[in-house]
Amino acid sequence: AQNPKREKTDIRTRVKFLVPVYTAGAIIGAKGAEIIKLKSETNTQVHLSEAQEFFPGTRERVVVVTGMEESVVEVFKRISNTLRTEEIPQKETDRGDRAEKRRKTMKCLVPASIAGKIVGKKGETVTKLQNDHCVKID
């Protein structure tokens, strides 16, 4: 007999992206109030890596959002807005315009197994995405 749990289709979406360490506090909020509100309002699971747990080679924390696609997109938009509007600490602005550039950048993590599909044959898919949505994809 087949395992009935395997037959169940999981229609949830999971997105992983990075946020600078200095924005994590605004996302989480005092005593977790903001992230609790975000989860409740969007009916999603939102997880940030631990305080000193950074994506390799960065000082950025990993955010994982799981839920229905439209809800995950809403969380992504809200966190993107926080990234754009949160005050950049002085020690970050002292490093030049990197922090200001970072404010305008969302770093999404994709599994290596699908990266080729995103790029497409001779870069066709990524070029189309960039042109259709007026974005830059590195």
mmCIF file of C-alpha atoms in Angstrom:
data_model
loop_
_atom_site.group_PDB
_atom_site.id
_atom_site.type_symbol
_atom_site.label_atom_id
_atom_site.label_comp_id
_atom_site.label_asym_id
_atom_site.label_seq_id
_atom_site.Cartn_x
_atom_site.Cartn_y
_atom_site.Cartn_z
ATOM 1 C CA ALA A 1 0.000 0.000 0.000
ATOM 2 C CA GLN A 2 1.171 3.522 -0.726
ATOM 3 C CA ASN A 3 1.844 5.948 2.060
ATOM 4 C CA PRO A 4 -1.193 8.304 2.098
ATOM 5 C CA LYS A 5 0.917 11.149 3.499
ATOM 6 C CA ARG A 6 3.062 11.149 0.355
ATOM 7 C CA GLU A 7 0.007 11.537 -1.849
ATOM 8 C CA LYS A 8 -1.023 14.734 -0.087
ATOM 9 C CA THR A 9 -0.126 17.692 -2.266
ATOM 10 C CA ASP A 10 1.663 20.450 -0.402
ATOM 11 C CA ILE A 11 0.468 23.712 -1.932
ATOM 12 C CA ARG A 12 2.441 25.907 0.416
ATOM 13 C CA THR A 13 5.279 28.043 -0.893
ATOM 14 C CA ARG A 14 8.627 28.495 0.834
ATOM 15 C CA VAL A 15 10.927 31.437 0.146
ATOM 16 C CA LYS A 16 14.362 32.025 1.637
ATOM 17 C CA PHE A 17 16.113 35.363 1.504
ATOM 18 C CA LEU A 18 18.728 37.378 3.351
ATOM 19 C CA VAL A 19 18.392 40.502 5.468
ATOM 20 C CA PRO A 20 21.182 42.624 6.923
ATOM 21 C CA VAL A 21 21.790 41.937 10.578
ATOM 22 C CA TYR A 22 20.758 45.499 11.507
ATOM 23 C CA THR A 23 17.213 45.050 10.086
ATOM 24 C CA ALA A 24 16.454 41.863 12.003
ATOM 25 C CA GLY A 25 15.407 43.771 15.123
ATOM 26 C CA ALA A 26 12.814 45.774 13.192
ATOM 27 C CA ILE A 27 11.444 42.591 11.637
ATOM 28 C CA ILE A 28 11.225 40.804 14.982
ATOM 29 C CA GLY A 29 10.135 43.810 17.074
ATOM 30 C CA ALA A 30 10.207 44.297 20.830
ATOM 31 C CA LYS A 31 9.686 40.933 22.531
ATOM 32 C CA GLY A 32 8.841 39.433 19.113
ATOM 33 C CA ALA A 33 5.727 41.598 18.693
ATOM 34 C CA GLU A 34 6.279 42.487 15.010
ATOM 35 C CA ILE A 35 7.030 38.970 13.796
ATOM 36 C CA ILE A 36 4.094 37.570 15.791
ATOM 37 C CA LYS A 37 1.812 40.198 14.185
ATOM 38 C CA LEU A 38 3.255 39.458 10.732
ATOM 39 C CA LYS A 39 2.666 35.714 11.108
ATOM 40 C CA SER A 40 -0.847 36.235 12.431
ATOM 41 C CA GLU A 41 -1.935 38.740 9.770
ATOM 42 C CA THR A 42 -0.587 36.651 6.890
ATOM 43 C CA ASN A 43 -1.131 33.133 8.253
ATOM 44 C CA THR A 44 2.477 32.227 7.450
ATOM 45 C CA GLN A 45 5.431 30.721 9.229
ATOM 46 C CA VAL A 46 8.336 33.184 9.408
ATOM 47 C CA HIS A 47 11.696 32.146 10.783
ATOM 48 C CA LEU A 48 14.911 34.151 11.112
ATOM 49 C CA SER A 49 18.243 32.489 11.712
ATOM 50 C CA GLU A 50 19.680 33.001 15.198
ATOM 51 C CA ALA A 51 21.349 36.314 16.112
ATOM 52 C CA GLN A 52 24.901 35.240 15.242
ATOM 53 C CA GLU A 53 23.911 32.679 12.610
ATOM 54 C CA PHE A 54 24.765 34.297 9.276
ATOM 55 C CA PHE A 55 24.590 33.049 5.712
ATOM 56 C CA PRO A 56 28.123 31.861 4.834
ATOM 57 C CA GLY A 57 30.432 34.682 3.810
ATOM 58 C CA THR A 58 28.019 37.429 4.916
ATOM 59 C CA ARG A 59 26.784 39.290 7.981
ATOM 60 C CA GLU A 60 23.217 38.615 6.914
ATOM 61 C CA ARG A 61 20.534 36.531 8.523
ATOM 62 C CA VAL A 62 18.394 34.035 6.659
ATOM 63 C CA VAL A 63 14.620 34.535 6.616
ATOM 64 C CA VAL A 64 12.407 31.579 5.701
ATOM 65 C CA VAL A 65 8.744 32.257 4.948
ATOM 66 C CA THR A 66 6.271 29.411 4.416
ATOM 67 C CA GLY A 67 2.591 29.698 3.535
ATOM 68 C CA MET A 68 0.184 30.166 0.669
ATOM 69 C CA GLU A 69 1.825 31.938 -2.272
ATOM 70 C CA GLU A 70 -0.037 35.241 -1.962
ATOM 71 C CA SER A 71 0.664 35.358 1.782
ATOM 72 C CA VAL A 72 4.368 34.650 1.265
ATOM 73 C CA VAL A 73 4.489 37.456 -1.309
ATOM 74 C CA GLU A 74 2.850 39.793 1.235
ATOM 75 C CA VAL A 75 5.474 38.934 3.866
ATOM 76 C CA PHE A 76 8.231 39.432 1.297
ATOM 77 C CA LYS A 77 6.804 42.876 0.440
ATOM 78 C CA ARG A 78 6.547 43.914 4.085
ATOM 79 C CA ILE A 79 10.080 42.810 4.915
ATOM 80 C CA SER A 80 11.343 44.469 1.739
ATOM 81 C CA ASN A 81 9.661 47.687 2.895
ATOM 82 C CA THR A 82 11.309 47.356 6.316
ATOM 83 C CA LEU A 83 14.667 46.915 4.600
ATOM 84 C CA ARG A 84 14.112 50.077 2.529
ATOM 85 C CA THR A 85 12.901 52.225 5.420
ATOM 86 C CA GLU A 86 14.796 51.012 8.504
ATOM 87 C CA GLU A 87 17.449 53.456 9.647
ATOM 88 C CA ILE A 88 20.933 52.320 8.700
ATOM 89 C CA PRO A 89 23.282 52.302 11.713
ATOM 90 C CA GLN A 90 26.175 54.788 11.656
ATOM 91 C CA LYS A 91 28.797 52.023 11.599
ATOM 92 C CA GLU A 92 27.217 50.757 8.363
ATOM 93 C CA THR A 93 27.009 54.189 6.714
ATOM 94 C CA ASP A 94 30.672 54.770 7.570
ATOM 95 C CA ARG A 95 31.526 51.989 5.092
ATOM 96 C CA GLY A 96 30.403 54.064 2.112
ATOM 97 C CA ASP A 97 27.366 53.589 -0.086
ATOM 98 C CA ARG A 98 27.196 49.793 0.274
ATOM 99 C CA ALA A 99 24.495 50.059 2.938
ATOM 100 C CA GLU A 100 22.410 52.373 0.752
ATOM 101 C CA LYS A 101 22.769 49.987 -2.211
ATOM 102 C CA ARG A 102 21.842 47.060 0.042
ATOM 103 C CA ARG A 103 18.664 48.881 1.038
ATOM 104 C CA LYS A 104 17.480 48.546 -2.576
ATOM 105 C CA THR A 105 18.444 44.876 -2.968
ATOM 106 C CA MET A 106 16.601 41.682 -2.076
ATOM 107 C CA LYS A 107 18.793 38.590 -1.909
ATOM 108 C CA CYS A 108 16.784 35.438 -2.539
ATOM 109 C CA LEU A 109 18.256 31.995 -2.014
ATOM 110 C CA VAL A 110 17.507 29.321 -4.580
ATOM 111 C CA PRO A 111 18.532 25.674 -4.569
ATOM 112 C CA ALA A 112 21.367 24.873 -6.973
ATOM 113 C CA SER A 113 19.066 22.273 -8.543
ATOM 114 C CA ILE A 114 16.767 24.990 -9.960
ATOM 115 C CA ALA A 115 19.249 27.824 -10.551
ATOM 116 C CA GLY A 116 19.763 26.640 -14.127
ATOM 117 C CA LYS A 117 16.027 26.781 -14.775
ATOM 118 C CA ILE A 118 15.922 30.375 -13.557
ATOM 119 C CA VAL A 119 18.824 31.349 -15.821
ATOM 120 C CA GLY A 120 17.506 29.357 -18.776
ATOM 121 C CA LYS A 121 19.225 28.352 -21.983
ATOM 122 C CA LYS A 122 21.844 31.011 -22.823
ATOM 123 C CA GLY A 123 20.316 33.219 -20.102
ATOM 124 C CA GLU A 124 17.003 33.574 -21.929
ATOM 125 C CA THR A 125 14.753 33.073 -18.898
ATOM 126 C CA VAL A 126 16.616 35.464 -16.610
ATOM 127 C CA THR A 127 16.777 38.068 -19.379
ATOM 128 C CA LYS A 128 13.019 37.776 -19.927
ATOM 129 C CA LEU A 129 12.360 38.093 -16.180
ATOM 130 C CA GLN A 130 14.533 41.186 -15.993
ATOM 131 C CA ASN A 131 12.894 42.806 -19.004
ATOM 132 C CA ASP A 132 9.299 41.903 -18.109
ATOM 133 C CA HIS A 133 9.596 43.040 -14.483
ATOM 134 C CA CYS A 134 12.200 45.844 -14.704
ATOM 135 C CA VAL A 135 14.541 44.148 -12.229
ATOM 136 C CA LYS A 136 18.191 43.203 -12.101
ATOM 137 C CA ILE A 137 19.009 39.573 -11.302
ATOM 138 C CA ASP A 138 22.580 38.617 -10.412
#
